[in-house]
CSV table of C-alpha atoms in Angstrom, one decimal:
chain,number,residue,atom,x,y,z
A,1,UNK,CA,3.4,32.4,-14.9
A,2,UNK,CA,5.1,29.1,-14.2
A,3,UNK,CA,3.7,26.2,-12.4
A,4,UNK,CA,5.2,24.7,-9.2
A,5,UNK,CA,5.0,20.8,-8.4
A,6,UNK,CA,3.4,20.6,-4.9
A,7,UNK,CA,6.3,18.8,-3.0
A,8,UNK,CA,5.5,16.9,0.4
A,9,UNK,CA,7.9,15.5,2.7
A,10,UNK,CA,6.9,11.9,4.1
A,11,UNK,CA,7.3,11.1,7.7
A,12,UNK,CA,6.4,7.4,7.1
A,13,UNK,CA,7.5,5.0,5.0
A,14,UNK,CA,6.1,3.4,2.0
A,15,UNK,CA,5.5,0.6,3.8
A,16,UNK,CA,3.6,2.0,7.1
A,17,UNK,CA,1.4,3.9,4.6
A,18,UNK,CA,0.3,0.6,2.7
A,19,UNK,CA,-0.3,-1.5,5.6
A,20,UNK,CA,-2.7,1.0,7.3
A,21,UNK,CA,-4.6,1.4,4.0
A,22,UNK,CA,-4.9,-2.3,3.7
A,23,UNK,CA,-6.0,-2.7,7.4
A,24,UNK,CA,-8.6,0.7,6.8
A,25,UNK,CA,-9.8,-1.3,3.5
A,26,UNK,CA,-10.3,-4.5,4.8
A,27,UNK,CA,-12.1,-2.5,7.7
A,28,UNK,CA,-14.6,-0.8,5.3
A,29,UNK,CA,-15.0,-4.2,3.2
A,30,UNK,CA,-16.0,-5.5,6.8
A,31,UNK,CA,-19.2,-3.6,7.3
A,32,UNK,CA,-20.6,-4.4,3.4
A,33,UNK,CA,-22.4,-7.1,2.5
A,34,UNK,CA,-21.3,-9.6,0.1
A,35,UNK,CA,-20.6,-8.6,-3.2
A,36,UNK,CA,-18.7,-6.8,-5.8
A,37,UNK,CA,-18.1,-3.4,-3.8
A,38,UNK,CA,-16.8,-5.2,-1.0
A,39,UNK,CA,-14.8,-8.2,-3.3
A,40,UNK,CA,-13.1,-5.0,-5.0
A,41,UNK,CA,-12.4,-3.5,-1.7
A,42,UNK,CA,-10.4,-6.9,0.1
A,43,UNK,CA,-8.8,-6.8,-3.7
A,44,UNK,CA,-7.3,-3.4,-3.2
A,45,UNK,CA,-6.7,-4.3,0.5
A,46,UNK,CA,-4.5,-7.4,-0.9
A,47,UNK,CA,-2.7,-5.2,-3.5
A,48,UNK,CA,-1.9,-2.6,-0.7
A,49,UNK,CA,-0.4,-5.7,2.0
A,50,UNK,CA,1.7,-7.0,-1.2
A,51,UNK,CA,3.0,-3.3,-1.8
A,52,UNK,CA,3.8,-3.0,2.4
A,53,UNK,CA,5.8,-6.1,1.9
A,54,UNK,CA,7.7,-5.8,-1.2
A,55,UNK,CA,10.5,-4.1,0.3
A,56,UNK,CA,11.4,-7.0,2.4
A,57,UNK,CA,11.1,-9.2,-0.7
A,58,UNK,CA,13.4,-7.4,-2.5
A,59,UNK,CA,16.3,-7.0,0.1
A,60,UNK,CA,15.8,-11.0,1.0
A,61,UNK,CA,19.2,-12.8,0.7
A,62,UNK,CA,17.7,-15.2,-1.4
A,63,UNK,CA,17.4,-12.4,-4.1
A,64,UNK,CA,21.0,-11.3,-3.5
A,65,UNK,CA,23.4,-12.1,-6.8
A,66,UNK,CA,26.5,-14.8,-5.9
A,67,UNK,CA,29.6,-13.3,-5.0
């Protein structure tokens, strides 16, 4: 008996996928009260909008070698 990777097929970018889980985060860090639970959640909200932009970082032309 072998095992089979489960294989899905996106219909959404990277990107769309991390920005909505940094807006959902930053949602569910709105309705705590200070402290560490919600600090950790606007942390991983923050990770999650630098992931959604990272793409556009990396294809900026100020990345691009000279020619």
């Amino acid at each position: 008996m072998s095992k089979h990777r489960r294989r899905v097929k996106q219909t959404r970018s990277l990107e769309d996928r991390m920005a909505e889980q940094a807006t959902k985060l930053k949602e569910q860090a709105d309705q705590l009260p200070a402290g560490e639970e919600r600090e950790a959640l606007l942390k991983r909200a923050r990770i999650a909008e630098t992931g959604a932009h990272l793409s556009d970082w990396l294809t900026s032309p100020g990345l691009r070698p000279p020619q």
